[in-house]
């Protein structure tokens, strides 16, 4: 079955540091890939998405590129802020509909 | 445009009781999906409804059920509650059936079973 693997956290960075959160997936066919973010006490917010190989999703300084050859969708940001502290989830959706399969989530802590 | 709303936000129930959670999708969205979030199991898909029909179902026991109304609002029901049902239940809506459509999540209903 489909699955998503994320790097374990927590990831602790200083403000303005470079962020990478690794995400790899296993799926048949060509899934759509997503990054969601969850702030404490809230639901999930869509951060970015990519629907085909080599697509780059970007939003609020975050970006991720759909790499079919390595089945990866790593999240990056050039300079993190304290306000980026949250839990980040990588997810995929296959052609069978709107069922999202999530990774375990990665806690990001940014200190000033 | 208003986002996805879920009611109630918090709920405390006793083992053996049943509970109904409600979700109102974004206006114009026809697909509603439900997810369970727990510290141990993470985010797990429960089921998805599109145009009042269940299109997809996750691996949950029959105690978990749902439905969708003609206005796309959805409810999920859990009968004979168990302690392990304590979780954050998230609802998500999207435009329709294509897997590339973004899903937008509500704030969730925090269910505590005692």
XYZ file of N, CA and C in Angstrom:
678
model
N 0.820 -1.200 0.000
C 0.000 0.000 0.000
C 0.855 1.251 0.000
N 0.187 2.377 -0.170
C 0.894 3.659 -0.172
C 1.378 4.025 1.218
N 2.536 4.679 1.263
C 3.058 5.109 2.559
C 3.967 6.320 2.390
N 4.135 7.051 3.481
C 4.989 8.240 3.517
C 5.904 8.136 4.721
N 7.170 8.412 4.517
C 8.150 8.383 5.602
C 8.798 9.754 5.737
N 8.743 10.287 6.938
C 9.358 11.583 7.221
C 10.491 11.429 8.196
N 11.438 12.370 8.148
C 12.506 12.362 9.126
C 11.925 12.606 10.507
N 12.526 11.954 11.487
C 12.026 12.105 12.845
C 12.476 13.429 13.422
N 11.657 13.968 14.293
C 12.039 15.183 14.974
C 12.265 14.915 16.451
N 12.271 15.937 17.259
C 12.102 17.307 16.786
C 13.352 17.867 16.117
N 13.117 18.811 15.233
C 14.191 19.549 14.599
C 14.259 20.913 15.290
N 15.407 21.236 15.840
C 15.580 22.508 16.546
C 16.586 23.355 15.796
N 16.167 24.558 15.415
C 17.024 25.458 14.650
C 17.015 26.848 15.273
N 18.044 27.583 14.996
C 18.068 29.000 15.372
C 17.411 29.810 14.262
N 16.882 30.960 14.652
C 16.243 31.842 13.671
C 17.226 32.143 12.536
N 16.684 32.177 11.310
C 17.415 32.460 10.077
C 18.233 31.281 9.582
N 18.144 30.145 10.232
C 18.852 28.953 9.744
C 18.112 28.351 8.557
N 18.818 27.480 7.808
C 18.222 26.783 6.673
C 17.518 25.522 7.157
N 16.329 25.287 6.586
C 15.529 24.135 7.014
C 15.407 23.119 5.881
N 15.597 21.854 6.237
C 15.237 20.749 5.355
C 14.513 19.699 6.179
N 13.364 19.287 5.728
C 12.651 18.155 6.332
C 12.469 17.120 5.220
N 13.070 15.960 5.428
C 13.034 14.920 4.386
C 11.716 14.168 4.382
N 11.264 13.844 3.178
C 10.042 13.072 2.986
C 10.235 12.157 1.787
N 9.991 10.877 1.972
C 9.996 9.931 0.861
C 8.672 9.182 0.861
N 8.299 8.670 -0.280
C 7.002 8.011 -0.378
C 7.104 6.701 -1.157
N 6.122 5.866 -0.937
C 5.932 4.640 -1.704
C 4.512 4.651 -2.224
N 4.377 4.555 -3.534
C 3.035 4.593 -4.118
C 3.079 3.987 -5.514
N 1.951 3.455 -5.924
C 1.828 3.011 -7.304
C 1.342 4.192 -8.134
N 1.807 4.276 -9.334
C 1.369 5.353 -10.199
C 2.003 6.689 -9.835
N 1.224 7.729 -10.052
C 1.739 9.081 -9.869
C 0.858 9.851 -8.897
N 1.183 9.768 -7.620
C 0.347 10.457 -6.638
C 0.566 11.964 -6.680
N -0.344 12.695 -6.073
C -0.120 14.104 -5.774
C 0.529 14.175 -4.401
N 1.393 15.158 -4.210
C 2.145 15.271 -2.955
C 1.862 16.612 -2.290
N 1.799 16.593 -0.969
C 1.417 17.777 -0.206
C 2.293 17.923 1.039
N 2.449 19.168 1.476
C 2.956 19.462 2.803
C 1.876 20.249 3.541
N 1.567 19.774 4.756
C 0.631 20.463 5.625
C 1.374 20.884 6.894
N 0.876 21.945 7.529
C 1.460 22.410 8.781
C 0.358 22.493 9.835
N 0.710 22.118 11.058
C -0.256 22.173 12.162
C 0.350 22.960 13.315
N -0.312 24.063 13.660
C 0.093 24.862 14.802
C -0.627 24.337 16.047
N -0.082 24.571 17.213
C -0.673 24.018 18.441
C -2.157 24.342 18.569
N -2.944 23.313 18.835
C -4.367 23.495 19.064
C -5.188 23.766 17.817
N -4.593 23.593 16.662
C -5.316 23.902 15.424
C -5.371 22.687 14.504
N -6.165 22.844 13.427
C -6.216 21.809 12.404
C -5.024 21.960 11.464
N -5.074 21.241 10.352
C -3.985 21.270 9.382
C -4.201 22.376 8.358
N -3.110 23.029 7.998
C -3.160 24.030 6.936
C -2.323 23.538 5.765
N -2.876 23.632 4.561
C -2.100 23.259 3.383
C -0.983 24.271 3.175
N 0.240 23.769 3.070
C 1.390 24.646 2.871
C 1.741 24.733 1.382
N 1.854 23.578 0.731
C 2.150 23.557 -0.695
C 1.841 22.188 -1.264
N 1.794 22.128 -2.609
C 1.497 20.848 -3.243
C 2.229 20.745 -4.578
N 2.336 19.504 -5.085
C 2.869 19.238 -6.422
C 2.124 18.035 -6.971
N 1.741 18.107 -8.224
C 0.889 17.051 -8.775
C 1.573 16.169 -9.802
N 2.773 16.532 -10.256
C 3.475 15.658 -11.205
C 4.982 15.824 -11.039
N 5.699 14.879 -11.605
C 7.146 14.851 -11.463
C 7.778 16.172 -11.896
N 8.767 16.613 -11.118
C 9.545 17.831 -11.342
C 8.781 19.107 -11.022
N 7.514 18.995 -10.638
C 6.774 20.169 -10.161
C 7.433 20.687 -8.894
N 7.466 22.016 -8.748
C 7.935 22.602 -7.493
C 6.768 23.353 -6.876
N 6.427 22.971 -5.659
C 5.424 23.717 -4.917
C 6.130 24.730 -4.028
N 5.504 25.907 -3.856
C 6.121 26.915 -3.001
C 5.061 27.788 -2.358
N 5.368 28.275 -1.147
C 4.436 29.125 -0.425
C 5.132 29.657 0.817
N 5.007 30.939 1.079
C 5.532 31.570 2.299
C 7.020 31.276 2.507
N 7.790 31.163 1.464
C 9.222 30.908 1.572
C 9.585 29.432 1.626
N 8.589 28.567 1.784
C 8.811 27.121 1.767
C 8.712 26.618 0.323
N 9.490 25.583 0.023
C 9.368 24.954 -1.278
C 9.725 23.478 -1.204
N 9.190 22.723 -2.168
C 9.472 21.292 -2.251
C 9.317 20.875 -3.709
N 10.190 19.975 -4.160
C 10.169 19.524 -5.547
C 9.834 18.039 -5.605
N 8.911 17.681 -6.463
C 8.453 16.305 -6.662
C 9.518 15.567 -7.464
N 10.246 14.670 -6.800
C 11.311 13.914 -7.453
C 10.871 12.467 -7.618
N 10.492 12.114 -8.827
C 9.991 10.757 -9.053
C 11.120 9.735 -8.974
N 12.311 10.113 -9.448
C 13.410 9.150 -9.495
C 13.868 8.728 -8.102
N 13.716 9.633 -7.140
C 14.102 9.308 -5.761
C 12.882 9.171 -4.846
N 11.700 9.230 -5.424
C 10.418 9.196 -4.678
C 10.495 10.072 -3.437
N 10.853 11.339 -3.641
C 11.028 12.243 -2.514
C 10.305 13.564 -2.742
N 10.051 14.251 -1.635
C 9.368 15.549 -1.680
C 9.847 16.328 -0.455
N 11.108 16.665 -0.406
C 11.719 17.297 0.764
C 11.291 18.754 0.879
N 10.990 19.172 2.101
C 10.578 20.545 2.368
C 11.801 21.377 2.737
N 11.912 22.581 2.148
C 13.043 23.455 2.436
C 12.571 24.887 2.648
N 13.347 25.606 3.477
C 13.132 27.041 3.632
C 14.494 27.663 3.913
N 14.762 28.750 3.262
C 16.086 29.343 3.356
C 16.397 29.998 4.696
N 15.377 30.555 5.361
C 15.609 31.288 6.594
C 14.361 31.167 7.467
N 14.438 30.326 8.498
C 13.253 30.085 9.331
C 13.080 31.184 10.365
N 11.822 31.344 10.786
C 11.463 32.305 11.820
C 10.859 31.558 13.012
N 10.828 32.228 14.141
C 10.226 31.615 15.328
C 8.788 31.201 15.047
N 8.108 32.010 14.249
C 6.701 31.732 13.928
C 6.516 30.485 13.059
N 7.590 29.915 12.550
C 7.493 28.669 11.767
C 7.443 27.441 12.656
N 7.611 27.622 13.941
C 7.560 26.497 14.878
C 6.182 25.850 14.811
N 6.157 24.570 14.488
C 4.894 23.852 14.263
C 5.234 22.394 13.955
N 4.199 21.615 13.643
C 4.404 20.244 13.179
C 4.128 20.205 11.678
N 5.024 19.602 10.934
C 4.914 19.552 9.473
C 4.647 18.119 9.030
N 3.629 17.963 8.183
C 3.231 16.653 7.691
C 3.376 16.585 6.176
N 4.022 15.545 5.723
C 4.083 15.240 4.302
C 2.950 14.255 4.002
N 2.312 14.390 2.847
C 1.175 13.516 2.543
C 1.091 13.259 1.045
N 0.452 12.159 0.694
C 0.184 11.873 -0.709
C -1.275 11.505 -0.900
N -1.738 11.727 -2.112
C -3.098 11.370 -2.492
C -3.023 10.664 -3.833
N -3.591 9.454 -3.892
C -3.500 8.721 -5.153
C -4.776 8.876 -5.957
N -4.806 8.210 -7.104
C -5.911 8.418 -8.044
C -7.223 7.809 -7.568
N -7.176 7.102 -6.429
C -8.411 6.496 -5.954
C -9.317 7.484 -5.256
N -8.895 8.721 -5.195
C -9.787 9.708 -4.614
C -9.094 10.576 -3.609
N -9.862 11.121 -2.717
C -9.321 12.112 -1.805
C -8.828 11.533 -0.491
N -8.286 10.336 -0.531
C -7.720 9.762 0.674
C -6.275 10.213 0.798
N -5.986 10.983 1.827
C -4.618 11.409 2.089
C -3.929 10.398 2.995
N -2.702 10.037 2.629
C -1.854 9.197 3.477
C -0.757 10.098 4.014
N -0.645 10.175 5.328
C 0.263 11.114 5.975
C 1.507 10.427 6.520
N 2.597 11.182 6.563
C 3.748 10.774 7.338
C 3.475 11.026 8.814
N 4.434 10.645 9.650
C 4.236 10.744 11.100
C 4.308 12.167 11.621
N 4.786 13.083 10.803
C 4.913 14.464 11.238
C 6.291 14.751 11.814
N 6.763 15.964 11.598
C 8.055 16.395 12.131
C 7.856 17.682 12.898
N 8.231 17.662 14.179
C 8.131 18.863 15.007
C 9.317 19.773 14.699
N 9.011 21.027 14.403
C 10.054 22.031 14.178
C 10.013 23.059 15.290
N 11.143 23.286 15.928
C 11.254 24.315 16.952
C 12.318 25.317 16.500
N 11.928 26.561 16.436
C 12.862 27.620 16.044
C 13.058 28.538 17.232
N 14.305 28.716 17.646
C 14.593 29.565 18.797
C 15.236 30.868 18.350
N 14.899 31.917 19.089
C 15.415 33.248 18.736
C 16.788 33.481 19.336
N -14.280 33.893 1.959
C -15.030 32.626 1.969
C -14.764 31.931 3.300
N -15.826 31.505 3.960
C -15.667 30.858 5.254
C -14.958 29.527 5.076
N -14.184 29.148 6.102
C -13.462 27.892 6.048
C -14.327 26.734 6.490
N -13.678 25.592 6.685
C -14.369 24.406 7.162
C -14.671 24.590 8.654
N -15.891 24.337 9.034
C -16.251 24.445 10.440
C -16.646 23.082 10.985
N -16.281 22.851 12.247
C -16.606 21.600 12.908
C -17.230 21.900 14.255
N -18.251 21.148 14.570
C -18.891 21.282 15.878
C -19.178 19.917 16.467
N -19.098 19.775 17.796
C -18.529 20.772 18.703
C -17.008 20.761 18.625
N -16.350 21.677 19.281
C -14.888 21.686 19.282
C -14.318 20.720 20.316
N -15.040 20.572 21.410
C -14.587 19.678 22.470
C -15.770 18.857 22.964
N -15.457 17.624 23.336
C -16.517 16.704 23.746
C -15.939 15.707 24.739
N -16.649 15.482 25.817
C -16.262 14.446 26.771
C -17.397 13.450 26.870
N -17.091 12.193 26.642
C -18.098 11.141 26.687
C -17.591 9.995 27.558
N -18.517 9.116 27.903
C -18.205 7.953 28.725
C -18.183 6.706 27.850
N -17.360 5.760 28.210
C -17.319 4.484 27.489
C -18.716 3.912 27.300
N -18.969 3.391 26.103
C -20.264 2.798 25.812
C -21.259 3.758 25.192
N -21.036 5.050 25.366
C -21.945 6.022 24.761
C -21.659 6.140 23.264
N -22.501 6.925 22.600
C -22.261 7.209 21.194
C -22.112 8.718 21.019
N -21.517 9.120 19.894
C -21.275 10.535 19.672
C -21.454 10.859 18.187
N -21.926 12.057 17.922
C -22.067 12.534 16.547
C -21.306 13.835 16.389
N -20.448 13.890 15.394
C -19.669 15.085 15.098
C -20.134 15.660 13.769
N -20.067 16.981 13.653
C -20.582 17.635 12.463
C -19.501 18.429 11.750
N -19.616 18.502 10.431
C -18.651 19.224 9.611
C -19.376 19.969 8.498
N -19.105 21.270 8.395
C -19.640 22.062 7.288
C -18.492 22.439 6.375
N -18.521 22.001 5.123
C -17.394 22.267 4.220
C -17.410 23.692 3.692
N -16.343 24.036 3.013
C -16.264 25.319 2.326
C -17.345 25.351 1.239
N -17.975 26.500 1.083
C -19.043 26.634 0.102
C -18.545 26.221 -1.288
N -19.313 25.341 -1.937
C -18.942 24.867 -3.269
C -18.150 23.577 -3.268
N -17.642 23.180 -2.113
C -16.909 21.914 -2.025
C -17.884 20.764 -1.883
N -17.667 19.697 -2.642
C -18.596 18.566 -2.639
C -18.030 17.318 -1.969
N -16.738 17.335 -1.695
C -16.111 16.172 -1.060
C -15.759 16.499 0.381
N -16.105 15.594 1.272
C -15.759 15.732 2.685
C -15.084 14.446 3.143
N -13.933 14.596 3.761
C -13.199 13.453 4.305
C -13.026 13.624 5.803
N -12.912 12.505 6.494
C -12.704 12.516 7.945
C -11.420 11.782 8.287
N -10.691 12.324 9.275
C -9.451 11.735 9.720
C -9.431 11.700 11.250
N -8.753 10.694 11.774
C -8.537 10.594 13.211
C -7.058 10.867 13.490
N -6.780 11.721 14.468
C -5.399 12.012 14.833
C -5.157 11.644 16.283
N -4.214 10.743 16.509
C -3.817 10.356 17.863
C -2.301 10.394 17.957
N -1.764 10.561 19.173
C -0.300 10.578 19.325
C 0.343 9.264 18.876
N -0.335 8.163 19.093
C 0.266 6.873 18.783
C 0.169 6.469 17.325
N -0.963 6.716 16.702
C -1.211 6.278 15.324
C -1.091 7.394 14.300
N -0.954 8.616 14.748
C -0.846 9.722 13.806
C -2.173 10.023 13.133
N -2.106 10.465 11.903
C -3.298 10.833 11.138
C -3.743 9.642 10.292
N -4.984 9.212 10.531
C -5.507 8.069 9.790
C -6.825 8.421 9.130
N -6.967 7.984 7.902
C -8.160 8.255 7.104
C -9.320 7.384 7.574
N -10.457 8.015 7.792
C -11.664 7.289 8.195
C -12.544 6.969 6.990
N -13.038 7.996 6.324
C -13.860 7.826 5.127
C -14.008 9.152 4.396
N -14.497 9.025 3.148
C -14.726 10.195 2.319
C -16.098 10.109 1.686
N -16.760 11.246 1.636
C -18.063 11.343 0.985
C -18.001 12.346 -0.142
N -18.659 11.981 -1.229
C -18.754 12.865 -2.394
C -20.158 12.745 -2.935
N -20.832 13.878 -3.038
C -22.225 13.888 -3.506
C -23.070 12.855 -2.776
N -22.993 12.869 -1.472
C -23.822 12.055 -0.565
C -23.493 10.570 -0.591
N -22.435 10.171 -1.282
C -22.065 8.761 -1.385
C -20.684 8.543 -0.773
N -20.564 7.466 -0.015
C -19.252 7.138 0.523
C -18.394 6.569 -0.595
N -17.279 7.250 -0.891
C -16.436 6.837 -2.003
C -15.226 6.027 -1.573
N -14.840 6.218 -0.332
C -13.612 5.595 0.127
C -13.729 5.377 1.628
N -13.133 4.298 2.108
C -13.247 3.986 3.531
C -11.910 3.474 4.034
N -11.531 3.909 5.213
C -10.298 3.436 5.832
C -10.538 2.179 6.642
N -9.515 1.769 7.375
C -9.576 0.515 8.134
C -10.017 0.752 9.563
N -11.236 1.121 9.723
C -11.810 1.341 11.047
C -13.009 0.411 11.216
N -13.296 0.034 12.471
C -14.438 -0.867 12.704
C -15.764 -0.211 12.344
N -16.783 -1.034 12.228
C -18.105 -0.566 11.833
C -18.742 0.404 12.813
N -18.143 0.524 14.013
C -18.682 1.499 14.985
C -18.543 2.937 14.463
N -17.656 3.105 13.520
C -17.438 4.428 12.917
C -18.259 4.505 11.632
N -19.119 5.472 11.548
C -19.945 5.628 10.358
C -20.110 7.103 10.050
N -20.589 7.384 8.866
C -20.773 8.771 8.495
C -21.869 8.917 7.477
N -22.156 10.152 7.165
C -23.104 10.428 6.096
C -22.883 11.848 5.608
N -23.427 12.114 4.433
C -23.333 13.455 3.868
C -24.708 13.869 3.381
N -25.025 15.097 3.599
C -26.330 15.626 3.224
C -26.264 16.330 1.872
N -27.434 16.687 1.354
C -27.492 17.282 0.011
C -26.770 18.626 -0.053
N -26.602 19.285 1.083
C -25.872 20.567 1.085
C -24.375 20.361 1.352
N -23.930 19.130 1.267
C -22.527 18.699 1.443
C -22.073 18.644 2.898
N -22.873 19.127 3.820
C -22.521 18.976 5.229
C -22.429 17.494 5.566
N -21.549 17.176 6.503
C -21.328 15.769 6.824
C -21.349 15.564 8.336
N -21.721 14.386 8.729
C -21.663 13.975 10.122
C -20.940 12.639 10.207
N -20.228 12.453 11.306
C -19.708 11.127 11.581
C -20.203 10.698 12.958
N -20.414 9.430 13.093
C -20.956 8.866 14.320
C -20.035 7.752 14.817
N -19.815 7.743 16.103
C -19.075 6.636 16.708
C -19.977 6.041 17.782
N -20.261 4.775 17.653
C -21.126 4.115 18.640
C -20.262 3.303 19.610
N -20.842 2.974 20.733
C -20.174 2.161 21.751
C -18.723 2.610 21.947
N -18.578 3.830 22.414
C -17.255 4.433 22.539
C -16.316 3.621 23.418
N -15.051 3.597 23.000
C -13.979 2.949 23.759
C -12.947 4.019 24.122
N -12.150 3.713 25.156
C -11.133 4.680 25.580
C -10.204 5.046 24.436
N -9.915 4.090 23.576
C -9.005 4.311 22.456
C -9.561 5.215 21.374
N -10.836 5.574 21.486
C -11.426 6.489 20.504
C -11.105 7.943 20.827
N -10.496 8.172 21.979
C -10.096 9.537 22.330
C -9.090 10.034 21.295
N -9.407 11.147 20.674
C -8.583 11.628 19.558
C -9.069 12.989 19.115
N -8.307 13.579 18.216
C -8.758 14.769 17.498
C -9.319 14.286 16.166
N -10.567 14.607 15.892
C -11.213 14.199 14.644
C -11.262 15.401 13.714
N -10.628 15.230 12.588
C -10.497 16.310 11.621
C -11.342 16.034 10.387
N -11.973 17.070 9.929
C -12.758 17.009 8.712
C -12.037 17.856 7.662
N -12.077 17.415 6.415
C -11.452 18.169 5.333
C -12.396 18.221 4.146
N -12.428 19.343 3.461
C -13.274 19.432 2.275
C -12.430 19.782 1.050
N -12.917 19.370 -0.095
C -12.265 19.728 -1.354
C -13.325 19.845 -2.441
N -12.893 20.373 -3.569
C -13.841 20.643 -4.653
C -14.526 19.391 -5.161
N -13.749 18.284 -5.293
C -14.398 17.114 -5.870
C -13.532 15.888 -5.877
N -13.661 15.128 -6.929
C -13.132 13.782 -6.927
C -11.664 13.684 -7.334
N -11.104 14.654 -7.969
C -9.734 14.514 -8.458
C -8.737 14.528 -7.312
N -7.797 13.602 -7.370
C -6.857 13.469 -6.258
C -5.880 14.631 -6.173
N -5.840 15.451 -7.176
C -4.927 16.595 -7.139
C -5.553 17.805 -6.447
N -6.842 17.693 -6.118
C -7.478 18.830 -5.460
C -6.972 18.969 -4.037
N -6.763 20.221 -3.631
C -6.342 20.469 -2.258
C -7.475 20.140 -1.311
N -7.108 19.611 -0.144
C -8.076 19.408 0.920
C -7.837 20.462 1.981
N -8.914 21.066 2.451
C -8.843 22.103 3.463
C -9.459 21.563 4.753
N -8.692 21.708 5.819
C -9.087 21.096 7.078
C -9.775 22.082 8.016
N -10.687 21.550 8.799
C -11.288 22.306 9.882
C -10.405 22.240 11.124
N -10.826 22.904 12.208
C -10.018 22.950 13.425
C -10.061 21.659 14.229
N -11.021 20.793 13.906
C -11.107 19.513 14.596
C -12.051 19.521 15.781
N -12.470 18.324 16.145
C -13.234 18.097 17.375
C -12.383 17.214 18.275
N -12.098 17.705 19.469
C -11.317 16.931 20.429
C -12.274 16.092 21.254
N -12.226 14.774 21.074
C -13.090 13.842 21.794
C -12.286 13.156 22.886
N -12.794 13.230 24.086
C -12.192 12.525 25.215
C -13.191 11.512 25.729
N -12.773 10.255 25.803
C -13.631 9.186 26.307
C -13.104 8.748 27.669
N -13.970 8.810 28.672
C -13.539 8.453 30.045
C -14.226 7.176 30.519
